[in-house]
CSV table of C-alpha atoms in Angstrom, one decimal:
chain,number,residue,atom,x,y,z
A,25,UNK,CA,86.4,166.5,80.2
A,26,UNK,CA,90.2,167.8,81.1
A,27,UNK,CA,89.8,166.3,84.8
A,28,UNK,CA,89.6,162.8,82.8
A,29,UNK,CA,92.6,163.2,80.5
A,30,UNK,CA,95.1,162.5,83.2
A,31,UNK,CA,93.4,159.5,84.5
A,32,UNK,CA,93.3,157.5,81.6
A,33,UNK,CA,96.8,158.5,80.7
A,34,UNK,CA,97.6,157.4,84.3
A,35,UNK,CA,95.4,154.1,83.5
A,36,UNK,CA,97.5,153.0,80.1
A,37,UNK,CA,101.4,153.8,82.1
A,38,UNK,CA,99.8,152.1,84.9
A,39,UNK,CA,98.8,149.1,82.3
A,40,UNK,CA,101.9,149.4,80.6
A,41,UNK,CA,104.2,149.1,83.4
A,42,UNK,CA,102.0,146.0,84.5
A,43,UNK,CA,102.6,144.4,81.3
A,44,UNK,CA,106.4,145.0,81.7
A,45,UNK,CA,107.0,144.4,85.0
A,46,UNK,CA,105.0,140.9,84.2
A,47,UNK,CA,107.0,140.1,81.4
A,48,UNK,CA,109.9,140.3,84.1
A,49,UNK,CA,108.7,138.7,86.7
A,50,UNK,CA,107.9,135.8,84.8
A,51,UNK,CA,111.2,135.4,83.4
A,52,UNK,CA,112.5,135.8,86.6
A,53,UNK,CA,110.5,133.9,88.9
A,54,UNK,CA,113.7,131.9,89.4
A,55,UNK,CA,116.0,134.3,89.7
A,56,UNK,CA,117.0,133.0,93.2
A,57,UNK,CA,118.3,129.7,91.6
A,58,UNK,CA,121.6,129.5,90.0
A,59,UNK,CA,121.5,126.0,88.4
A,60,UNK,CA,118.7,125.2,86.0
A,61,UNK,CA,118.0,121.6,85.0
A,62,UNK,CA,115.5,120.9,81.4
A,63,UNK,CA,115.1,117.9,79.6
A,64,UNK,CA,115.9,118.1,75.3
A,65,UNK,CA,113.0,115.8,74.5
A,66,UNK,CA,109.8,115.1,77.0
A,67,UNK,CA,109.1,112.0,75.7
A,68,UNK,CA,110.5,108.8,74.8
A,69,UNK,CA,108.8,105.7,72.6
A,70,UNK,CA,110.6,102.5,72.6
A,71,UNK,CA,109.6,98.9,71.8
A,72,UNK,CA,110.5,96.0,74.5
A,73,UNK,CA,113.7,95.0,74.6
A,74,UNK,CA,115.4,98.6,73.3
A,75,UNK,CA,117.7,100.5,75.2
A,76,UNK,CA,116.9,103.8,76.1
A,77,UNK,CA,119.1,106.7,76.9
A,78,UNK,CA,117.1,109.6,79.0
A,79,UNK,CA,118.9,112.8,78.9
A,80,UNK,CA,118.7,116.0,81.0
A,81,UNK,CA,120.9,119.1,80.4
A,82,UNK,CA,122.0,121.7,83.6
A,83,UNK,CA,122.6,125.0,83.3
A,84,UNK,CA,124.5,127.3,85.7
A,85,UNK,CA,126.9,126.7,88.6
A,86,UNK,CA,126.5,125.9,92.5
A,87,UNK,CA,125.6,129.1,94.3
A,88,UNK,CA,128.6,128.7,96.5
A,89,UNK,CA,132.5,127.7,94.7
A,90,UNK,CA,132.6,125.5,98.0
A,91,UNK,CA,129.4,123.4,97.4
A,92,UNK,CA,129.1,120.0,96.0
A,93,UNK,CA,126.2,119.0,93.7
A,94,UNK,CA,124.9,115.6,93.3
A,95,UNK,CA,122.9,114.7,90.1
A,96,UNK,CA,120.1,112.4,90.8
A,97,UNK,CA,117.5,110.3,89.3
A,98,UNK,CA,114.0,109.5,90.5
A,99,UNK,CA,111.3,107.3,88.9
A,100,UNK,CA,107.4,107.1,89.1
A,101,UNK,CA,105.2,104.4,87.7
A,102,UNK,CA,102.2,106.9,87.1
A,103,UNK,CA,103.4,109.4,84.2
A,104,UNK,CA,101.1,111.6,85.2
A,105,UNK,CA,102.4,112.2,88.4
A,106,UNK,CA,105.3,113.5,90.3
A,107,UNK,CA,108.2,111.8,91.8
A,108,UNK,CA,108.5,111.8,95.5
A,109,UNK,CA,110.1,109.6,98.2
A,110,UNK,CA,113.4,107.6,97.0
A,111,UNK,CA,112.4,105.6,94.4
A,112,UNK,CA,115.1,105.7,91.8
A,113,UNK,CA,114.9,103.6,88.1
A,114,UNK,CA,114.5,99.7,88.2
A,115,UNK,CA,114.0,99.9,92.2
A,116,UNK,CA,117.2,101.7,93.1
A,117,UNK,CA,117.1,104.2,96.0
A,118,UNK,CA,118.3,107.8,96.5
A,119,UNK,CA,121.1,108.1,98.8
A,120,UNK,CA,122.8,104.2,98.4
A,121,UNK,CA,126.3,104.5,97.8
A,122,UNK,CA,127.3,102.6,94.3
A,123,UNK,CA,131.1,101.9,93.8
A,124,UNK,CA,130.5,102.7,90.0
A,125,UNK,CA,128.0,101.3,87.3
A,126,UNK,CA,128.9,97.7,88.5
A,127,UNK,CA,127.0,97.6,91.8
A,128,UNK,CA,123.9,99.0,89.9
A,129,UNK,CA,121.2,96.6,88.7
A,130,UNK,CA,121.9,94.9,85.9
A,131,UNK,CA,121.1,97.0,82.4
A,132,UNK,CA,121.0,100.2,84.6
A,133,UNK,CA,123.7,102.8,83.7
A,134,UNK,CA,124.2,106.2,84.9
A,135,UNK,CA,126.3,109.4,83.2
A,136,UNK,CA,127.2,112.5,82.9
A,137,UNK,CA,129.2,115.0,81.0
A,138,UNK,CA,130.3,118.8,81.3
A,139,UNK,CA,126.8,120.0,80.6
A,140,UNK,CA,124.4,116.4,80.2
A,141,UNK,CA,123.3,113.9,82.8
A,142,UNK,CA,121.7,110.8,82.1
A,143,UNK,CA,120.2,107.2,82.6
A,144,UNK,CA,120.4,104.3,80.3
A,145,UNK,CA,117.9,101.2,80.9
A,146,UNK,CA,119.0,98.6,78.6
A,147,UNK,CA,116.7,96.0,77.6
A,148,UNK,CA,113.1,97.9,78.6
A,149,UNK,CA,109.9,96.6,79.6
A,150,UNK,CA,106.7,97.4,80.3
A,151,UNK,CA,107.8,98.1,84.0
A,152,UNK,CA,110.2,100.6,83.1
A,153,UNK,CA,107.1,102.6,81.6
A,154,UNK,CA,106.7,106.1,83.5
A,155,UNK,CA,107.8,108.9,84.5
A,156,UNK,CA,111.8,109.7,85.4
A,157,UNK,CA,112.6,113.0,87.4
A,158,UNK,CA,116.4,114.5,86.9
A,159,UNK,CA,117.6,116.5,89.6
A,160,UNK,CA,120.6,118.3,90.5
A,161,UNK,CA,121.3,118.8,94.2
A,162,UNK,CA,123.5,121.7,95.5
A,163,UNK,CA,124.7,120.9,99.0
A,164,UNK,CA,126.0,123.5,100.7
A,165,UNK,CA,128.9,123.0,103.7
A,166,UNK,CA,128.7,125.9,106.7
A,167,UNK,CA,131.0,124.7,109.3
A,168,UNK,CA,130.8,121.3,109.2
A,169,UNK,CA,127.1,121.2,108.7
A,170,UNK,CA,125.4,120.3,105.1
A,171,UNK,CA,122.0,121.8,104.0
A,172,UNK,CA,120.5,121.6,100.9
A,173,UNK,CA,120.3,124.8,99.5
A,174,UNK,CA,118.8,124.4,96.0
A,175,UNK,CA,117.0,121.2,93.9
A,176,UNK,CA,116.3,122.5,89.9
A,177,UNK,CA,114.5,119.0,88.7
A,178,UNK,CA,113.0,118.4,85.3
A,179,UNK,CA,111.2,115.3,84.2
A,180,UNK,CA,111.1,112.7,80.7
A,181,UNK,CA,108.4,110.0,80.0
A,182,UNK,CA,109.0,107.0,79.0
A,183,UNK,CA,106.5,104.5,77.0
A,184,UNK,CA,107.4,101.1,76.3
A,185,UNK,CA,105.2,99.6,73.5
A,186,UNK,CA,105.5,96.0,71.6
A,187,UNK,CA,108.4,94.7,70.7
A,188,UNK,CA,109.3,95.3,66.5
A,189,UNK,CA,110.8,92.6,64.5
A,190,UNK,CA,112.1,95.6,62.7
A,191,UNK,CA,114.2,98.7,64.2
A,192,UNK,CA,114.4,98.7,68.0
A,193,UNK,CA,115.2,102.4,68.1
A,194,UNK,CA,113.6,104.8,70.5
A,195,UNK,CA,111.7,108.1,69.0
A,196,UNK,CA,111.5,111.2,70.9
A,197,UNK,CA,109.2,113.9,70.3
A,198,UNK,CA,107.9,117.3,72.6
A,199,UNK,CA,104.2,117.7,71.5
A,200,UNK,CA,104.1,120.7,73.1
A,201,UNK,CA,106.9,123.8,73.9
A,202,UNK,CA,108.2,124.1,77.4
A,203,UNK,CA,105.4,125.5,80.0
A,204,UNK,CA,107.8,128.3,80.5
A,205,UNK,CA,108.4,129.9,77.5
A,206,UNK,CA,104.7,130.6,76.1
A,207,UNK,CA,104.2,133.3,78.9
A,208,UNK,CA,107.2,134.5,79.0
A,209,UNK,CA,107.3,135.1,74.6
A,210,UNK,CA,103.5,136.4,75.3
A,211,UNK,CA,104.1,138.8,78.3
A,212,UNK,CA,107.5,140.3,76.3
A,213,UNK,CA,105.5,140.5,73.0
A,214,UNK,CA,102.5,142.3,74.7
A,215,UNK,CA,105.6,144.7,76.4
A,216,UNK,CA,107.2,145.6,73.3
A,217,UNK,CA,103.4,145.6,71.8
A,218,UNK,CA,102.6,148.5,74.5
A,219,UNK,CA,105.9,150.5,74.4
A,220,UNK,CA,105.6,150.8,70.1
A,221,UNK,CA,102.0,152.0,71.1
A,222,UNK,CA,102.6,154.6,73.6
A,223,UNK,CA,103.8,157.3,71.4
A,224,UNK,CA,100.4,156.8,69.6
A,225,UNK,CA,98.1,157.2,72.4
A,226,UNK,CA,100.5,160.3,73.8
A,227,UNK,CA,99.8,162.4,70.6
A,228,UNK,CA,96.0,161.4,71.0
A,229,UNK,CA,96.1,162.8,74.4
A,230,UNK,CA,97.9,165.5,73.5
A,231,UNK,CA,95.2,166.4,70.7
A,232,UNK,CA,92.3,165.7,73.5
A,233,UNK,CA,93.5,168.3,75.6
A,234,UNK,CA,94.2,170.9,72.7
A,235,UNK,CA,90.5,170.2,71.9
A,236,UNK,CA,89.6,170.6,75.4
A,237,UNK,CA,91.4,173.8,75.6
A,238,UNK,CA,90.0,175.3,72.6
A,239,UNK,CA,86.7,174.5,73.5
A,240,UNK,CA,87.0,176.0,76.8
A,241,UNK,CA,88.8,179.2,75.2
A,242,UNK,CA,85.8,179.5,72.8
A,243,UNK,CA,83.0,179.1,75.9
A,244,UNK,CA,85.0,181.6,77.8
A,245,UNK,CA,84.9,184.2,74.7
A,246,UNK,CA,81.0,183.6,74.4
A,247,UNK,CA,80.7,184.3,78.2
A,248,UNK,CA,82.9,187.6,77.8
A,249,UNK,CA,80.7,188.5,74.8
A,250,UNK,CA,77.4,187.9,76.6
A,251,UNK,CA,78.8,189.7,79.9
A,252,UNK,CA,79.6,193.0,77.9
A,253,UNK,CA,75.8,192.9,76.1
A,254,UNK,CA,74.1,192.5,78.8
A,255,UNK,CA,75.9,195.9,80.8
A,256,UNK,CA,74.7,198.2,77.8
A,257,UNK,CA,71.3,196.7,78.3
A,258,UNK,CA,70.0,198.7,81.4
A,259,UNK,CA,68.0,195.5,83.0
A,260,UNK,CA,71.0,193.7,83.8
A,261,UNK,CA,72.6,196.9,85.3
A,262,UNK,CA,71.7,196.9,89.2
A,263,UNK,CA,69.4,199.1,91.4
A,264,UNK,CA,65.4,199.3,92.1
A,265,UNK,CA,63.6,200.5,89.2
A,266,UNK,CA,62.5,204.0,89.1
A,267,UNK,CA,58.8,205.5,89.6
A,268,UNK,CA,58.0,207.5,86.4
A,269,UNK,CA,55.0,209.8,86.4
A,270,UNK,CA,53.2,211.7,84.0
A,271,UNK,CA,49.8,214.0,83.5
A,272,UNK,CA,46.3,212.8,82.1
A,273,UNK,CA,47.5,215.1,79.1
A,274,UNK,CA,50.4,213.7,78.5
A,275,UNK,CA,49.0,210.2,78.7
A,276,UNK,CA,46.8,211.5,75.9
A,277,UNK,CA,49.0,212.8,73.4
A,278,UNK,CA,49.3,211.5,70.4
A,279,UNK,CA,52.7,209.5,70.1
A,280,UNK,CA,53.8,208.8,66.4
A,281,UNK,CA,54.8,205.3,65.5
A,282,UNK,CA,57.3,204.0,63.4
A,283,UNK,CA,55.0,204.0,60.2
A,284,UNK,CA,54.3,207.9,60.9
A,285,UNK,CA,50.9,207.1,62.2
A,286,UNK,CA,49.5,208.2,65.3
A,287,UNK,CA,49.0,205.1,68.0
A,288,UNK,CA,45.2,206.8,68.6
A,289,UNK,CA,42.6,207.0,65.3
A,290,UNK,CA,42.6,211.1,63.8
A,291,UNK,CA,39.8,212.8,64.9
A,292,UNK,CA,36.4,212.6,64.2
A,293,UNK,CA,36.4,208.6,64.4
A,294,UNK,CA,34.5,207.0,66.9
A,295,UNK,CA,37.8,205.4,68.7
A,296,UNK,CA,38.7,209.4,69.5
A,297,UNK,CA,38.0,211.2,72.3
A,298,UNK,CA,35.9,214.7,71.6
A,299,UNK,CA,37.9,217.8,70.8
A,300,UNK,CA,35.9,219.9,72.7
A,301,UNK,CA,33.5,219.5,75.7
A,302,UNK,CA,34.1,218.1,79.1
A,303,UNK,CA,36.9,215.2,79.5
A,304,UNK,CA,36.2,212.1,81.5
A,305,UNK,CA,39.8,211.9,83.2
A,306,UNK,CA,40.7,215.3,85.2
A,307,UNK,CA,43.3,217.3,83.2
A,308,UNK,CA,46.2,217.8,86.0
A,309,UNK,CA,45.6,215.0,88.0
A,310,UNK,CA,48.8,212.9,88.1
A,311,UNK,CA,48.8,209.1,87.7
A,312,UNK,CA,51.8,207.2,89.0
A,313,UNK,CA,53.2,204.1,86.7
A,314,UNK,CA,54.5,202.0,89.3
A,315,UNK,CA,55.9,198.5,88.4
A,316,UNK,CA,52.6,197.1,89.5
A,317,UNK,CA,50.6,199.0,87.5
A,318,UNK,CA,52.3,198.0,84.6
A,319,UNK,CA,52.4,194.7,85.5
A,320,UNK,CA,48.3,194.4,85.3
C-alpha cells in the first residue's frame, strides 16, 4: 500500500506541471515573433453603396532597429478561405509601387497610424464581399540582401447586403472571442485550479502514509506477540521429539482427573480389571510410546 503512495503523488506533480507548462506553451506559442497583428471587430455588415473602413491593430516592434516593415492588405472572394497569391482589395496587387492614395483605384484608400492600419472601400458592392487579410511584413537587411524574417497576419470579413433607404452605416460585431484566448484562459484557470489543490491532496498523502505506518506498526506488534507465545509453547521450540517409556503398571494406574475422579471405573464394575488373579498384560514388560504409536 506504501509502494503506491509515491506514485500517485508522482502522477498529480507530473499532471500538475503538465497543466502549467501547457498553460505556457500556449501563451507562448509565438514567442519567437515580436510584432503581433489582430483585428478589433471580425466582421463587418454594410449595405451597397456604404463606405467601409477595415481596421487592424499591430503590436510590438521589428525584431531588428534596422528592419523596415511594410503593412499590407490581401483580399479573397471566399470568406471562408485564406488569402494567398497577390491579390489585394478591388484587384490591386502586392508589391506595385503607388505614388500615394491617387494612383489607387478609385474609392480605394489605404492608412495607417502609430498603432492602426487600415483599408477604406468607398461605395461597396457585392464584389467587395469577402474576406480581407492585414499583414505586417518585417524585412530584414544583412549586407545588402533582404529576407523576410516575420509575417503576423490577421483577417476581417466583409458582407455587403441591400442597399437601405435609411442609414448606410456599417455594423460590426465578433460572434465569437479570439481563437487564442479560450485556451489560454482555460489552461491558466485549470493551473491556478491545480496549484490551490495541491496542498489538499499533500495532507491526504500525508494521512495515507501515517495510516499505512500505523497499520504496519500494529501488524509488526501482533507478529512480535505471536513470536514470544509460540517459544513458551514447547511445539514450536526445535529438535526431534523424545521417546517416553513407561511399565504395564504404570500404564494401569489410576490417573485422577480434573473433577477428582479416576479416568478408570472403582473397582468391582465390569469396566475394571480384577484385583486379584492373573493379569492379561505382563507386569514389567515395557512398552515404548513412540510418535507412531500415538499417532494410531
Amino acid at each position: 500500500m506504501e509502494r503506491g503512495l509515491p506514485c500517485r503523488t508522482s502522477l498529480w506533480l507530473w499532471f500538475f506541471s503538465a497543466l502549467c507548462y501547457t498553460a505556457g506553451a500556449t501563451g507562448m506559442s509565438h514567442s519567437h515573433s515580436t510584432i503581433g497583428v489582430s483585428a478589433p471587430h471580425l466582421y463587418y455588415a454594410c449595405p451597397e453603396g456604404a463606405t467601409a473602413k477595415l481596421v487592424c491593430t499591430q503590436r510590438g516592434a521589428a525584431l531588428h532597429t534596422t528592419d523596415v516593415l511594410r503593412r499590407s492588405w490581401l483580399f479573397t472572394p471566399h470568406s471562408d478561405q485564406h488569402c494567398v497569391g497577390k491579390m489585394g482589395p478591388r484587384h490591386t496587387t502586392i508589391g506595385a509601387r503607388f505614388h500615394g492614395n491617387h494612383s489607387l483605384p478609385p474609392g480605394l484608400d489605404f492608412g495607417a497610424a502609430e498603432h492602426n492600419f487600415w483599408v477604406v472601400l468607398k461605395n461597396v458592392t457585392h464584389a467587395d464581399q469577402g474576406r480581407y487579410c492585414c499583414m505586417v511584413l518585417d524585412f530584414q537587411k544583412d549586407h545588402g540582401h533582404v529576407s523576410l524574417a516575420q509575417r503576423p497576419h490577421s483577417h476581417v470579413v466583409l458582407q455587403v447586403g441591400p442597399r437601405r433607404n435609411g442609414s448606410q452605416e456599417c455594423t460590426m460585431w465578433d460572434p465569437t472571442p479570439p481563437g487564442g484566448s479560450v485556451p489560454v484562459a482555460l489552461a491558466v484557470a485549470a493551473c491556478i485550479l491545480a496549484l490551490l489543490s495541491l496542498p489538499l491532496i499533500l495532507v491526504l498523502v500525508y494521512k495515507q502514509r501515517q495510516n499505512a505506518q500505523s497499520s504496519r506498526r500494529a501488524q509488526e506488534l501482533v507478529r512480535m506477540d505471536s513470536e514470544a507465545h509460540g517459544h513458551e509453547n514447547p511445539v514450536f521450540l526445535g529438535g526431534s521429539p523424545q521417546i517416553k517409556t513407561r511399565t504395564v503398571s504404570q500404564i494401569m494406574t489410576r490417573q485422577p482427573s480434573e473433577t477428582g475422579r479416576h479416568l478408570l471405573s472403582d473397582p468391582g464394575t465390569p469396566l475394571s480389571p480384577p484385583v486379584h488373579g492373573d493379569v492379561f498384560f505382563p507386569i514389567e514388560d515395557t512398552i515404548l510410546e513412540s510418535p507412531e504409536f500415538l499417532q494410531v
